[in-house]
Amino acid sequence: MKKIQKIRGAHEINPSEAKNWSETTKKIISFFESYSYEEIRLPIIENTDLFLRSVGEETDIVNKEMFSFESKSGKSLSLRPEGTASCLRAAIEMGLTDLGPQRLYYHGPMYRYERPQKGRNREFYQLSIEAYGFKKFNIELEMIDLSYKLFSHLNLFEPILEINSLGSENSQKKFSDALKEYLLPLKDQLDLDSQRRLSSNTLRILDSKNPETQKLLKKGPKLSQFVETHSLEKFEELKDKISKKNIPFLINENLVRGLDYYNDVVYEWKSNQLGSQNTFCAGGRYDSLSKKLGGRDISAAGFSIGLDRLMLAIPDDSFKTSRKKIMIIILEDSFYSFGANLADKLRSQFQELSVRYDGLESNLKAQLKKLIKESYDFVIILGKEEIKNKLLSFKDLTKSENQVSLSEQEIFKILETNLKDE
Ligand code: ATP
Ligand code: MG
């Protein structure tokens, strides 16, 4: 029969990589929690309306990339393309935004109908933090500082921080109109994506990677000319504080985000290791989102780490070697209870050991060879003689020594010294 394959762009990780993913996720969560962020769990399916109102109807995400479908009762639902809107919706609904400042984190899969390529999937994983009710720029400073320390801790290869200030919704609108007016007569010289964005999502043209489009943009109006003075002052203050913390950064005047809700400071973390999908973390401030979702006027900021890309930027040798592995083989089914008991004792004494308990596959010699290939460290073989004499056959598979007959206590002692060395 024809094999069934995974859906294009779906997120799937094999066991040897999944270990590294889990280890990285744990490290990141531990960092978030050390800054007093608390976990919130959010649904994967939401009303489509949530994303129309937040991310924006004319953005690529909502326009082209959403997995939307009709529910049985005829409502439009969508798989979440991002978590910021869901998180704030939930915080408003749970009443958290009435309780004073909040620091929240969540992680999980997001869904966007994009062309799958290295670092870009249709189902991808994000780890994010969001903070509500902090009026000053200090919260961005804390977030940038947290991310800087986190990425150093993860051993990332030269992460680069780029920042920009978008100003208010109003200044973004004024700039967008001016940019449209400037580019309309030049439409034919723009790349196709930018031509499409000209009428709907003009700001995002700044994001174009096309060199001809970038050349035209250089001669056009600049976003910073439209940003209000108080936003510029806050931006200067933030830059100064980031410098004082010795965090290197670049100012990227063309940095705009693909989501409508941002204002003032936006930033991205990039890595040259990643090829063209080089942004592995992105965030900023979004003070108008709460009101758009029917909540109170509340300030908000956050960032999302794209784990699929982050994993590509972590050097392989920064992962812990996996736990040591032992296998107990019984040569006859009637020894089942004896072996099970031994396995239980090993598991309770050595929690850092992986204990596998199974019967003989067919040929002992071949099975031992296979265990070495699967990087097992030790094996215990239980046959008639062993059980009668209470001397178990033990072999350290990492050494070329022969197997030896040892008492249970002797084996436990060897394992103890061995695991202590780690
Ligand atoms: P891009 O410009 O690369 O499409 P974006 O601006 O759409 O990114 P955000 O919505 O800000 O991305 O998402 C935050 C992070 O999530 C990105 O920086 C990236 O690391 C990750 N991300 C976004 N889309 C994808 C995807 N399709 N596959 C894998 N990771 C993604
Ligand atoms: Mg995108």
PDB file of N, CA, C and O and ligand atoms in Angstrom, residues 60-61 65 112 114 120 204 258 309, ligand 2:
ATOM      1  N   ASP A  60       0.432  40.280   5.218  1.00  0.00           N
ATOM      2  CA  ASP A  60       0.630  38.994   4.535  1.00  0.00           C
ATOM      3  C   ASP A  60       0.091  37.849   5.380  1.00  0.00           C
ATOM      4  O   ASP A  60      -0.515  36.912   4.872  1.00  0.00           O
ATOM      5  N   ILE A  61       0.328  37.951   6.683  1.00  0.00           N
ATOM      6  CA  ILE A  61      -0.070  36.843   7.571  1.00  0.00           C
ATOM      7  C   ILE A  61      -1.568  36.573   7.436  1.00  0.00           C
ATOM      8  O   ILE A  61      -1.988  35.439   7.219  1.00  0.00           O
ATOM      9  N   GLU A  65      -1.587  33.914   4.570  1.00  0.00           N
ATOM     10  CA  GLU A  65      -0.905  32.820   5.270  1.00  0.00           C
ATOM     11  C   GLU A  65      -1.735  32.095   6.320  1.00  0.00           C
ATOM     12  O   GLU A  65      -1.240  31.198   6.982  1.00  0.00           O
ATOM     13  N   ARG A 112       1.340  29.018   9.568  1.00  0.00           N
ATOM     14  CA  ARG A 112       1.236  29.993   8.472  1.00  0.00           C
ATOM     15  C   ARG A 112       1.426  29.254   7.163  1.00  0.00           C
ATOM     16  O   ARG A 112       2.365  28.468   7.022  1.00  0.00           O
ATOM     17  N   GLU A 114       2.976  29.161   4.244  1.00  0.00           N
ATOM     18  CA  GLU A 114       4.095  29.789   3.537  1.00  0.00           C
ATOM     19  C   GLU A 114       4.807  28.742   2.698  1.00  0.00           C
ATOM     20  O   GLU A 114       4.551  27.548   2.853  1.00  0.00           O
ATOM     21  N   ARG A 120      11.858  27.998   7.415  1.00  0.00           N
ATOM     22  CA  ARG A 120      10.492  28.489   7.210  1.00  0.00           C
ATOM     23  C   ARG A 120       9.561  27.294   7.004  1.00  0.00           C
ATOM     24  O   ARG A 120       9.719  26.532   6.061  1.00  0.00           O
ATOM     25  N   ARG A 204       5.488  47.642   4.609  1.00  0.00           N
ATOM     26  CA  ARG A 204       6.235  46.380   4.516  1.00  0.00           C
ATOM     27  C   ARG A 204       7.184  46.357   3.306  1.00  0.00           C
ATOM     28  O   ARG A 204       8.058  45.504   3.238  1.00  0.00           O
ATOM     29  N   GLY A 258       5.943  42.549  10.288  1.00  0.00           N
ATOM     30  CA  GLY A 258       4.865  42.121   9.409  1.00  0.00           C
ATOM     31  C   GLY A 258       3.506  42.113  10.097  1.00  0.00           C
ATOM     32  O   GLY A 258       2.571  41.485   9.624  1.00  0.00           O
ATOM     33  N   ARG A 309      14.407  28.296  13.809  1.00  0.00           N
ATOM     34  CA  ARG A 309      15.620  29.006  13.351  1.00  0.00           C
ATOM     35  C   ARG A 309      16.676  29.056  14.437  1.00  0.00           C
ATOM     36  O   ARG A 309      17.861  28.909  14.158  1.00  0.00           O
TER      37      ARG A 309
HETATM   38 MG    MG B   2       6.561  36.095   7.727  1.00  0.00          MG
END
